[in-house]
């Protein structure tokens, strides 16, 4: 039921004032601006042994605004991860290649391969997934 609500609210671009938009970034979050930027960041993460957390988001999305501060905070708490944000409106073709159907959608990549995914602004689940991957990464 919640997922249907998220899809309803966050799959069609809504127009509003600029103050309604969230500011991407903050903390140690890198805002991806192109496919080349993405490739460079994922390559850097792989070289450094970091897990990538990729947040496909939109500036006008209410649930994205809600989870954005937690995402920025987590980027500081977990320096062993690389936190990326992709604006689905700015990088439409790239986002489509990831089959994004709702925002926010989080992908977790290790060595360039998807190891997990979360659709929606579920704070406890995002924290749980990152903490679990942090624990798994410590033993690797």
PDB file of N, CA and C in Angstrom, residues 41-139:
ATOM      1  N   UNK A  41      33.137   7.610 -10.576  1.00  0.00           N
ATOM      2  CA  UNK A  41      32.897   7.402  -9.145  1.00  0.00           C
ATOM      3  C   UNK A  41      32.803   5.915  -8.800  1.00  0.00           C
ATOM      4  N   UNK A  42      32.132   5.136  -9.625  1.00  0.00           N
ATOM      5  CA  UNK A  42      32.026   3.698  -9.371  1.00  0.00           C
ATOM      6  C   UNK A  42      33.407   3.049  -9.490  1.00  0.00           C
ATOM      7  N   UNK A  43      34.180   3.473 -10.475  1.00  0.00           N
ATOM      8  CA  UNK A  43      35.542   2.957 -10.635  1.00  0.00           C
ATOM      9  C   UNK A  43      36.404   3.300  -9.421  1.00  0.00           C
ATOM     10  N   UNK A  44      36.281   4.531  -8.957  1.00  0.00           N
ATOM     11  CA  UNK A  44      37.012   4.980  -7.762  1.00  0.00           C
ATOM     12  C   UNK A  44      36.610   4.146  -6.538  1.00  0.00           C
ATOM     13  N   UNK A  45      35.319   3.907  -6.379  1.00  0.00           N
ATOM     14  CA  UNK A  45      34.835   3.100  -5.252  1.00  0.00           C
ATOM     15  C   UNK A  45      35.385   1.679  -5.330  1.00  0.00           C
ATOM     16  N   UNK A  46      35.363   1.094  -6.521  1.00  0.00           N
ATOM     17  CA  UNK A  46      35.880  -0.264  -6.697  1.00  0.00           C
ATOM     18  C   UNK A  46      37.359  -0.324  -6.334  1.00  0.00           C
ATOM     19  N   UNK A  47      38.122   0.659  -6.793  1.00  0.00           N
ATOM     20  CA  UNK A  47      39.562   0.709  -6.520  1.00  0.00           C
ATOM     21  C   UNK A  47      39.833   0.827  -5.025  1.00  0.00           C
ATOM     22  N   UNK A  48      38.988   1.604  -4.334  1.00  0.00           N
ATOM     23  CA  UNK A  48      39.166   1.840  -2.897  1.00  0.00           C
ATOM     24  C   UNK A  48      38.471   0.793  -2.026  1.00  0.00           C
ATOM     25  N   UNK A  49      37.801  -0.181  -2.658  1.00  0.00           N
ATOM     26  CA  UNK A  49      37.103  -1.222  -1.902  1.00  0.00           C
ATOM     27  C   UNK A  49      35.854  -0.724  -1.194  1.00  0.00           C
ATOM     28  N   UNK A  50      35.238   0.328  -1.736  1.00  0.00           N
ATOM     29  CA  UNK A  50      34.038   0.899  -1.116  1.00  0.00           C
ATOM     30  C   UNK A  50      32.775   0.350  -1.774  1.00  0.00           C
ATOM     31  N   UNK A  51      31.734   0.243  -0.981  1.00  0.00           N
ATOM     32  CA  UNK A  51      30.408  -0.097  -1.487  1.00  0.00           C
ATOM     33  C   UNK A  51      29.736   1.204  -1.906  1.00  0.00           C
ATOM     34  N   UNK A  52      29.081   1.189  -3.056  1.00  0.00           N
ATOM     35  CA  UNK A  52      28.367   2.364  -3.555  1.00  0.00           C
ATOM     36  C   UNK A  52      26.912   2.284  -3.110  1.00  0.00           C
ATOM     37  N   UNK A  53      26.415   3.389  -2.566  1.00  0.00           N
ATOM     38  CA  UNK A  53      24.991   3.542  -2.292  1.00  0.00           C
ATOM     39  C   UNK A  53      24.518   4.631  -3.250  1.00  0.00           C
ATOM     40  N   UNK A  54      23.693   4.253  -4.213  1.00  0.00           N
ATOM     41  CA  UNK A  54      23.227   5.182  -5.238  1.00  0.00           C
ATOM     42  C   UNK A  54      21.759   5.511  -4.997  1.00  0.00           C
ATOM     43  N   UNK A  55      21.481   6.784  -4.796  1.00  0.00           N
ATOM     44  CA  UNK A  55      20.136   7.277  -4.520  1.00  0.00           C
ATOM     45  C   UNK A  55      19.598   7.952  -5.772  1.00  0.00           C
ATOM     46  N   UNK A  56      18.656   7.298  -6.451  1.00  0.00           N
ATOM     47  CA  UNK A  56      17.981   7.904  -7.594  1.00  0.00           C
ATOM     48  C   UNK A  56      16.809   8.694  -7.031  1.00  0.00           C
ATOM     49  N   UNK A  57      16.864  10.003  -7.195  1.00  0.00           N
ATOM     50  CA  UNK A  57      15.964  10.901  -6.489  1.00  0.00           C
ATOM     51  C   UNK A  57      15.462  11.990  -7.429  1.00  0.00           C
ATOM     52  N   UNK A  58      14.601  12.836  -6.914  1.00  0.00           N
ATOM     53  CA  UNK A  58      14.102  13.985  -7.668  1.00  0.00           C
ATOM     54  C   UNK A  58      13.915  15.149  -6.705  1.00  0.00           C
ATOM     55  N   UNK A  59      14.235  16.336  -7.162  1.00  0.00           N
ATOM     56  CA  UNK A  59      14.188  17.509  -6.287  1.00  0.00           C
ATOM     57  C   UNK A  59      12.773  17.838  -5.825  1.00  0.00           C
ATOM     58  N   UNK A  60      11.771  17.440  -6.591  1.00  0.00           N
ATOM     59  CA  UNK A  60      10.381  17.772  -6.279  1.00  0.00           C
ATOM     60  C   UNK A  60       9.670  16.686  -5.471  1.00  0.00           C
ATOM     61  N   UNK A  61      10.354  15.588  -5.189  1.00  0.00           N
ATOM     62  CA  UNK A  61       9.740  14.419  -4.555  1.00  0.00           C
ATOM     63  C   UNK A  61       9.676  14.577  -3.039  1.00  0.00           C
ATOM     64  N   UNK A  62       8.479  14.553  -2.475  1.00  0.00           N
ATOM     65  CA  UNK A  62       8.288  14.699  -1.029  1.00  0.00           C
ATOM     66  C   UNK A  62       9.030  13.661  -0.202  1.00  0.00           C
ATOM     67  N   UNK A  63       8.859  12.358  -0.484  1.00  0.00           N
ATOM     68  CA  UNK A  63       9.604  11.354   0.276  1.00  0.00           C
ATOM     69  C   UNK A  63      11.123  11.505   0.135  1.00  0.00           C
ATOM     70  N   UNK A  64      11.579  11.991  -1.014  1.00  0.00           N
ATOM     71  CA  UNK A  64      13.021  12.238  -1.199  1.00  0.00           C
ATOM     72  C   UNK A  64      13.493  13.329  -0.245  1.00  0.00           C
ATOM     73  N   UNK A  65      12.663  14.347  -0.066  1.00  0.00           N
ATOM     74  CA  UNK A  65      12.999  15.431   0.875  1.00  0.00           C
ATOM     75  C   UNK A  65      13.082  14.894   2.297  1.00  0.00           C
ATOM     76  N   UNK A  66      12.198  13.975   2.626  1.00  0.00           N
ATOM     77  CA  UNK A  66      12.153  13.420   3.979  1.00  0.00           C
ATOM     78  C   UNK A  66      13.422  12.622   4.290  1.00  0.00           C
ATOM     79  N   UNK A  67      13.894  11.845   3.342  1.00  0.00           N
ATOM     80  CA  UNK A  67      15.028  10.950   3.616  1.00  0.00           C
ATOM     81  C   UNK A  67      16.386  11.598   3.339  1.00  0.00           C
ATOM     82  N   UNK A  68      16.402  12.715   2.642  1.00  0.00           N
ATOM     83  CA  UNK A  68      17.665  13.367   2.275  1.00  0.00           C
ATOM     84  C   UNK A  68      18.583  13.685   3.464  1.00  0.00           C
ATOM     85  N   UNK A  69      18.081  14.238   4.575  1.00  0.00           N
ATOM     86  CA  UNK A  69      18.980  14.512   5.708  1.00  0.00           C
ATOM     87  C   UNK A  69      19.602  13.241   6.296  1.00  0.00           C
ATOM     88  N   UNK A  70      18.838  12.163   6.374  1.00  0.00           N
ATOM     89  CA  UNK A  70      19.379  10.897   6.871  1.00  0.00           C
ATOM     90  C   UNK A  70      20.465  10.384   5.930  1.00  0.00           C
ATOM     91  N   UNK A  71      20.228  10.478   4.634  1.00  0.00           N
ATOM     92  CA  UNK A  71      21.199  10.013   3.638  1.00  0.00           C
ATOM     93  C   UNK A  71      22.520  10.779   3.790  1.00  0.00           C
ATOM     94  N   UNK A  72      22.427  12.104   3.960  1.00  0.00           N
ATOM     95  CA  UNK A  72      23.633  12.919   4.159  1.00  0.00           C
ATOM     96  C   UNK A  72      24.337  12.539   5.457  1.00  0.00           C
ATOM     97  N   UNK A  73      23.567  12.313   6.507  1.00  0.00           N
ATOM     98  CA  UNK A  73      24.138  11.917   7.799  1.00  0.00           C
ATOM     99  C   UNK A  73      24.839  10.562   7.692  1.00  0.00           C
ATOM    100  N   UNK A  74      24.211   9.633   7.002  1.00  0.00           N
ATOM    101  CA  UNK A  74      24.812   8.309   6.833  1.00  0.00           C
ATOM    102  C   UNK A  74      26.116   8.389   6.043  1.00  0.00           C
ATOM    103  N   UNK A  75      26.194   9.332   5.117  1.00  0.00           N
ATOM    104  CA  UNK A  75      27.420   9.466   4.322  1.00  0.00           C
ATOM    105  C   UNK A  75      28.609   9.859   5.192  1.00  0.00           C
ATOM    106  N   UNK A  76      28.337  10.504   6.309  1.00  0.00           N
ATOM    107  CA  UNK A  76      29.402  10.865   7.243  1.00  0.00           C
ATOM    108  C   UNK A  76      29.668   9.733   8.236  1.00  0.00           C
ATOM    109  N   UNK A  77      28.635   9.003   8.594  1.00  0.00           N
ATOM    110  CA  UNK A  77      28.761   7.897   9.544  1.00  0.00           C
ATOM    111  C   UNK A  77      29.502   6.710   8.931  1.00  0.00           C
ATOM    112  N   UNK A  78      29.334   6.501   7.639  1.00  0.00           N
ATOM    113  CA  UNK A  78      29.912   5.337   6.955  1.00  0.00           C
ATOM    114  C   UNK A  78      30.887   5.780   5.859  1.00  0.00           C
ATOM    115  N   UNK A  79      32.090   6.218   6.239  1.00  0.00           N
ATOM    116  CA  UNK A  79      33.056   6.673   5.227  1.00  0.00           C
ATOM    117  C   UNK A  79      33.572   5.539   4.339  1.00  0.00           C
ATOM    118  N   UNK A  80      33.317   4.289   4.725  1.00  0.00           N
ATOM    119  CA  UNK A  80      33.745   3.153   3.916  1.00  0.00           C
ATOM    120  C   UNK A  80      32.810   2.916   2.724  1.00  0.00           C
ATOM    121  N   UNK A  81      31.764   3.722   2.616  1.00  0.00           N
ATOM    122  CA  UNK A  81      30.836   3.676   1.492  1.00  0.00           C
ATOM    123  C   UNK A  81      31.036   4.918   0.635  1.00  0.00           C
ATOM    124  N   UNK A  82      30.607   4.834  -0.620  1.00  0.00           N
ATOM    125  CA  UNK A  82      30.531   6.014  -1.466  1.00  0.00           C
ATOM    126  C   UNK A  82      29.049   6.279  -1.714  1.00  0.00           C
ATOM    127  N   UNK A  83      28.569   7.422  -1.240  1.00  0.00           N
ATOM    128  CA  UNK A  83      27.165   7.801  -1.378  1.00  0.00           C
ATOM    129  C   UNK A  83      27.008   8.710  -2.589  1.00  0.00           C
ATOM    130  N   UNK A  84      26.176   8.285  -3.528  1.00  0.00           N
ATOM    131  CA  UNK A  84      25.927   9.041  -4.749  1.00  0.00           C
ATOM    132  C   UNK A  84      24.448   9.382  -4.839  1.00  0.00           C
ATOM    133  N   UNK A  85      24.149  10.535  -5.411  1.00  0.00           N
ATOM    134  CA  UNK A  85      22.764  10.907  -5.701  1.00  0.00           C
ATOM    135  C   UNK A  85      22.655  11.228  -7.181  1.00  0.00           C
ATOM    136  N   UNK A  86      21.625  10.692  -7.800  1.00  0.00           N
ATOM    137  CA  UNK A  86      21.356  10.911  -9.212  1.00  0.00           C
ATOM    138  C   UNK A  86      19.986  11.556  -9.324  1.00  0.00           C
ATOM    139  N   UNK A  87      19.922  12.729  -9.941  1.00  0.00           N
ATOM    140  CA  UNK A  87      18.650  13.412 -10.178  1.00  0.00           C
ATOM    141  C   UNK A  87      18.021  12.788 -11.422  1.00  0.00           C
ATOM    142  N   UNK A  88      16.905  12.102 -11.240  1.00  0.00           N
ATOM    143  CA  UNK A  88      16.276  11.381 -12.347  1.00  0.00           C
ATOM    144  C   UNK A  88      15.808  12.310 -13.465  1.00  0.00           C
ATOM    145  N   UNK A  89      15.558  13.570 -13.143  1.00  0.00           N
ATOM    146  CA  UNK A  89      15.135  14.522 -14.168  1.00  0.00           C
ATOM    147  C   UNK A  89      16.322  15.060 -14.959  1.00  0.00           C
ATOM    148  N   UNK A  90      17.467  15.184 -14.302  1.00  0.00           N
ATOM    149  CA  UNK A  90      18.668  15.681 -14.971  1.00  0.00           C
ATOM    150  C   UNK A  90      19.321  14.595 -15.825  1.00  0.00           C
ATOM    151  N   UNK A  91      19.231  13.354 -15.386  1.00  0.00           N
ATOM    152  CA  UNK A  91      19.849  12.225 -16.099  1.00  0.00           C
ATOM    153  C   UNK A  91      18.777  11.187 -16.439  1.00  0.00           C
ATOM    154  N   UNK A  92      17.825  11.609 -17.262  1.00  0.00           N
ATOM    155  CA  UNK A  92      16.669  10.761 -17.589  1.00  0.00           C
ATOM    156  C   UNK A  92      17.063   9.446 -18.256  1.00  0.00           C
ATOM    157  N   UNK A  93      17.894   9.511 -19.287  1.00  0.00           N
ATOM    158  CA  UNK A  93      18.270   8.291 -20.003  1.00  0.00           C
ATOM    159  C   UNK A  93      19.035   7.340 -19.093  1.00  0.00           C
ATOM    160  N   UNK A  94      19.963   7.888 -18.322  1.00  0.00           N
ATOM    161  CA  UNK A  94      20.741   7.065 -17.401  1.00  0.00           C
ATOM    162  C   UNK A  94      19.824   6.417 -16.369  1.00  0.00           C
ATOM    163  N   UNK A  95      18.907   7.196 -15.805  1.00  0.00           N
ATOM    164  CA  UNK A  95      17.970   6.665 -14.810  1.00  0.00           C
ATOM    165  C   UNK A  95      17.087   5.580 -15.419  1.00  0.00           C
ATOM    166  N   UNK A  96      16.655   5.794 -16.650  1.00  0.00           N
ATOM    167  CA  UNK A  96      15.833   4.785 -17.337  1.00  0.00           C
ATOM    168  C   UNK A  96      16.598   3.482 -17.510  1.00  0.00           C
ATOM    169  N   UNK A  97      17.904   3.578 -17.731  1.00  0.00           N
ATOM    170  CA  UNK A  97      18.708   2.361 -17.902  1.00  0.00           C
ATOM    171  C   UNK A  97      18.761   1.538 -16.614  1.00  0.00           C
ATOM    172  N   UNK A  98      18.452   2.169 -15.479  1.00  0.00           N
ATOM    173  CA  UNK A  98      18.395   1.466 -14.189  1.00  0.00           C
ATOM    174  C   UNK A  98      16.959   1.063 -13.846  1.00  0.00           C
ATOM    175  N   UNK A  99      16.026   1.293 -14.760  1.00  0.00           N
ATOM    176  CA  UNK A  99      14.624   0.904 -14.585  1.00  0.00           C
ATOM    177  C   UNK A  99      14.012   1.525 -13.326  1.00  0.00           C
ATOM    178  N   UNK A 100      14.246   2.823 -13.154  1.00  0.00           N
ATOM    179  CA  UNK A 100      13.703   3.541 -12.005  1.00  0.00           C
ATOM    180  C   UNK A 100      12.218   3.780 -12.250  1.00  0.00           C
ATOM    181  N   UNK A 101      11.388   3.282 -11.344  1.00  0.00           N
ATOM    182  CA  UNK A 101       9.936   3.430 -11.473  1.00  0.00           C
ATOM    183  C   UNK A 101       9.339   4.291 -10.374  1.00  0.00           C
ATOM    184  N   UNK A 102      10.124   4.559  -9.330  1.00  0.00           N
ATOM    185  CA  UNK A 102       9.671   5.395  -8.214  1.00  0.00           C
ATOM    186  C   UNK A 102      10.900   6.032  -7.576  1.00  0.00           C
ATOM    187  N   UNK A 103      10.678   7.182  -6.953  1.00  0.00           N
ATOM    188  CA  UNK A 103      11.772   7.838  -6.236  1.00  0.00           C
ATOM    189  C   UNK A 103      11.371   8.001  -4.781  1.00  0.00           C
ATOM    190  N   UNK A 104      12.315   7.865  -3.878  1.00  0.00           N
ATOM    191  CA  UNK A 104      13.703   7.487  -4.140  1.00  0.00           C
ATOM    192  C   UNK A 104      13.840   5.977  -4.344  1.00  0.00           C
ATOM    193  N   UNK A 105      14.842   5.599  -5.122  1.00  0.00           N
ATOM    194  CA  UNK A 105      15.253   4.204  -5.257  1.00  0.00           C
ATOM    195  C   UNK A 105      16.741   4.150  -4.967  1.00  0.00           C
ATOM    196  N   UNK A 106      17.118   3.257  -4.072  1.00  0.00           N
ATOM    197  CA  UNK A 106      18.514   3.102  -3.667  1.00  0.00           C
ATOM    198  C   UNK A 106      19.059   1.782  -4.201  1.00  0.00           C
ATOM    199  N   UNK A 107      20.227   1.857  -4.836  1.00  0.00           N
ATOM    200  CA  UNK A 107      20.945   0.661  -5.264  1.00  0.00           C
ATOM    201  C   UNK A 107      22.225   0.565  -4.453  1.00  0.00           C
ATOM    202  N   UNK A 108      22.594  -0.654  -4.112  1.00  0.00           N
ATOM    203  CA  UNK A 108      23.821  -0.926  -3.369  1.00  0.00           C
ATOM    204  C   UNK A 108      24.710  -1.760  -4.280  1.00  0.00           C
ATOM    205  N   UNK A 109      25.911  -1.255  -4.563  1.00  0.00           N
ATOM    206  CA  UNK A 109      26.822  -1.918  -5.491  1.00  0.00           C
ATOM    207  C   UNK A 109      28.133  -2.263  -4.800  1.00  0.00           C
ATOM    208  N   UNK A 110      28.585  -3.476  -5.038  1.00  0.00           N
ATOM    209  CA  UNK A 110      29.894  -3.899  -4.538  1.00  0.00           C
ATOM    210  C   UNK A 110      30.666  -4.425  -5.737  1.00  0.00           C
ATOM    211  N   UNK A 111      31.867  -3.890  -5.942  1.00  0.00           N
ATOM    212  CA  UNK A 111      32.677  -4.254  -7.113  1.00  0.00           C
ATOM    213  C   UNK A 111      31.893  -4.050  -8.412  1.00  0.00           C
ATOM    214  N   UNK A 112      31.084  -2.983  -8.447  1.00  0.00           N
ATOM    215  CA  UNK A 112      30.334  -2.637  -9.642  1.00  0.00           C
ATOM    216  C   UNK A 112      29.084  -3.457  -9.884  1.00  0.00           C
ATOM    217  N   UNK A 113      28.776  -4.390  -9.001  1.00  0.00           N
ATOM    218  CA  UNK A 113      27.601  -5.247  -9.176  1.00  0.00           C
ATOM    219  C   UNK A 113      26.566  -4.975  -8.085  1.00  0.00           C
ATOM    220  N   UNK A 114      25.290  -4.981  -8.498  1.00  0.00           N
ATOM    221  CA  UNK A 114      24.209  -4.739  -7.545  1.00  0.00           C
ATOM    222  C   UNK A 114      24.127  -5.873  -6.532  1.00  0.00           C
ATOM    223  N   UNK A 115      24.135  -5.498  -5.246  1.00  0.00           N
ATOM    224  CA  UNK A 115      23.994  -6.493  -4.177  1.00  0.00           C
ATOM    225  C   UNK A 115      22.691  -6.318  -3.403  1.00  0.00           C
ATOM    226  N   UNK A 116      22.034  -5.161  -3.576  1.00  0.00           N
ATOM    227  CA  UNK A 116      20.765  -4.929  -2.888  1.00  0.00           C
ATOM    228  C   UNK A 116      20.076  -3.730  -3.519  1.00  0.00           C
ATOM    229  N   UNK A 117      18.814  -3.547  -3.157  1.00  0.00           N
ATOM    230  CA  UNK A 117      18.006  -2.447  -3.697  1.00  0.00           C
ATOM    231  C   UNK A 117      16.920  -2.120  -2.687  1.00  0.00           C
ATOM    232  N   UNK A 118      16.563  -0.847  -2.607  1.00  0.00           N
ATOM    233  CA  UNK A 118      15.465  -0.401  -1.752  1.00  0.00           C
ATOM    234  C   UNK A 118      14.670   0.644  -2.517  1.00  0.00           C
ATOM    235  N   UNK A 119      13.370   0.435  -2.623  1.00  0.00           N
ATOM    236  CA  UNK A 119      12.486   1.403  -3.263  1.00  0.00           C
ATOM    237  C   UNK A 119      11.669   2.080  -2.179  1.00  0.00           C
ATOM    238  N   UNK A 120      11.712   3.408  -2.162  1.00  0.00           N
ATOM    239  CA  UNK A 120      10.931   4.168  -1.198  1.00  0.00           C
ATOM    240  C   UNK A 120      11.780   4.776  -0.103  1.00  0.00           C
ATOM    241  N   UNK A 121      11.186   5.717   0.613  1.00  0.00           N
ATOM    242  CA  UNK A 121      11.878   6.463   1.671  1.00  0.00           C
ATOM    243  C   UNK A 121      11.666   5.785   3.019  1.00  0.00           C
ATOM    244  N   UNK A 122      12.103   4.544   3.120  1.00  0.00           N
ATOM    245  CA  UNK A 122      11.949   3.763   4.342  1.00  0.00           C
ATOM    246  C   UNK A 122      13.224   3.915   5.169  1.00  0.00           C
ATOM    247  N   UNK A 123      13.219   4.866   6.108  1.00  0.00           N
ATOM    248  CA  UNK A 123      14.425   5.166   6.890  1.00  0.00           C
ATOM    249  C   UNK A 123      14.970   3.954   7.639  1.00  0.00           C
ATOM    250  N   UNK A 124      14.131   3.228   8.414  1.00  0.00           N
ATOM    251  CA  UNK A 124      14.678   2.075   9.145  1.00  0.00           C
ATOM    252  C   UNK A 124      15.287   1.018   8.217  1.00  0.00           C
ATOM    253  N   UNK A 125      14.662   0.792   7.079  1.00  0.00           N
ATOM    254  CA  UNK A 125      15.168  -0.222   6.146  1.00  0.00           C
ATOM    255  C   UNK A 125      16.477   0.234   5.499  1.00  0.00           C
ATOM    256  N   UNK A 126      16.585   1.518   5.172  1.00  0.00           N
ATOM    257  CA  UNK A 126      17.834   2.041   4.611  1.00  0.00           C
ATOM    258  C   UNK A 126      18.964   1.897   5.623  1.00  0.00           C
ATOM    259  N   UNK A 127      18.688   2.273   6.864  1.00  0.00           N
ATOM    260  CA  UNK A 127      19.701   2.144   7.920  1.00  0.00           C
ATOM    261  C   UNK A 127      20.104   0.683   8.108  1.00  0.00           C
ATOM    262  N   UNK A 128      19.125  -0.199   8.086  1.00  0.00           N
ATOM    263  CA  UNK A 128      19.386  -1.630   8.280  1.00  0.00           C
ATOM    264  C   UNK A 128      20.260  -2.190   7.156  1.00  0.00           C
ATOM    265  N   UNK A 129      19.939  -1.838   5.914  1.00  0.00           N
ATOM    266  CA  UNK A 129      20.699  -2.346   4.774  1.00  0.00           C
ATOM    267  C   UNK A 129      22.139  -1.833   4.793  1.00  0.00           C
ATOM    268  N   UNK A 130      22.321  -0.550   5.078  1.00  0.00           N
ATOM    269  CA  UNK A 130      23.675   0.009   5.114  1.00  0.00           C
ATOM    270  C   UNK A 130      24.478  -0.610   6.257  1.00  0.00           C
ATOM    271  N   UNK A 131      23.863  -0.725   7.428  1.00  0.00           N
ATOM    272  CA  UNK A 131      24.558  -1.320   8.576  1.00  0.00           C
ATOM    273  C   UNK A 131      24.945  -2.769   8.288  1.00  0.00           C
ATOM    274  N   UNK A 132      24.057  -3.519   7.647  1.00  0.00           N
ATOM    275  CA  UNK A 132      24.353  -4.920   7.319  1.00  0.00           C
ATOM    276  C   UNK A 132      25.514  -5.010   6.336  1.00  0.00           C
ATOM    277  N   UNK A 133      25.516  -4.150   5.325  1.00  0.00           N
ATOM    278  CA  UNK A 133      26.610  -4.159   4.355  1.00  0.00           C
ATOM    279  C   UNK A 133      27.914  -3.683   4.987  1.00  0.00           C
ATOM    280  N   UNK A 134      27.820  -2.762   5.927  1.00  0.00           N
ATOM    281  CA  UNK A 134      29.023  -2.293   6.631  1.00  0.00           C
ATOM    282  C   UNK A 134      29.625  -3.440   7.434  1.00  0.00           C
ATOM    283  N   UNK A 135      28.770  -4.224   8.082  1.00  0.00           N
ATOM    284  CA  UNK A 135      29.236  -5.381   8.845  1.00  0.00           C
ATOM    285  C   UNK A 135      29.825  -6.450   7.946  1.00  0.00           C
ATOM    286  N   UNK A 136      29.189  -6.681   6.801  1.00  0.00           N
ATOM    287  CA  UNK A 136      29.678  -7.686   5.851  1.00  0.00           C
ATOM    288  C   UNK A 136      30.997  -7.244   5.236  1.00  0.00           C
ATOM    289  N   UNK A 137      31.122  -5.931   4.993  1.00  0.00           N
ATOM    290  CA  UNK A 137      32.351  -5.400   4.402  1.00  0.00           C
ATOM    291  C   UNK A 137      33.527  -5.486   5.343  1.00  0.00           C
ATOM    292  N   UNK A 138      33.256  -5.418   6.656  1.00  0.00           N
ATOM    293  CA  UNK A 138      34.330  -5.453   7.647  1.00  0.00           C
ATOM    294  C   UNK A 138      35.004  -6.816   7.674  1.00  0.00           C
ATOM    295  N   UNK A 139      34.227  -7.862   7.373  1.00  0.00           N
ATOM    296  CA  UNK A 139      34.788  -9.204   7.403  1.00  0.00           C
ATOM    297  C   UNK A 139      35.417  -9.626   6.094  1.00  0.00           C
TER     298      UNK A 139
END
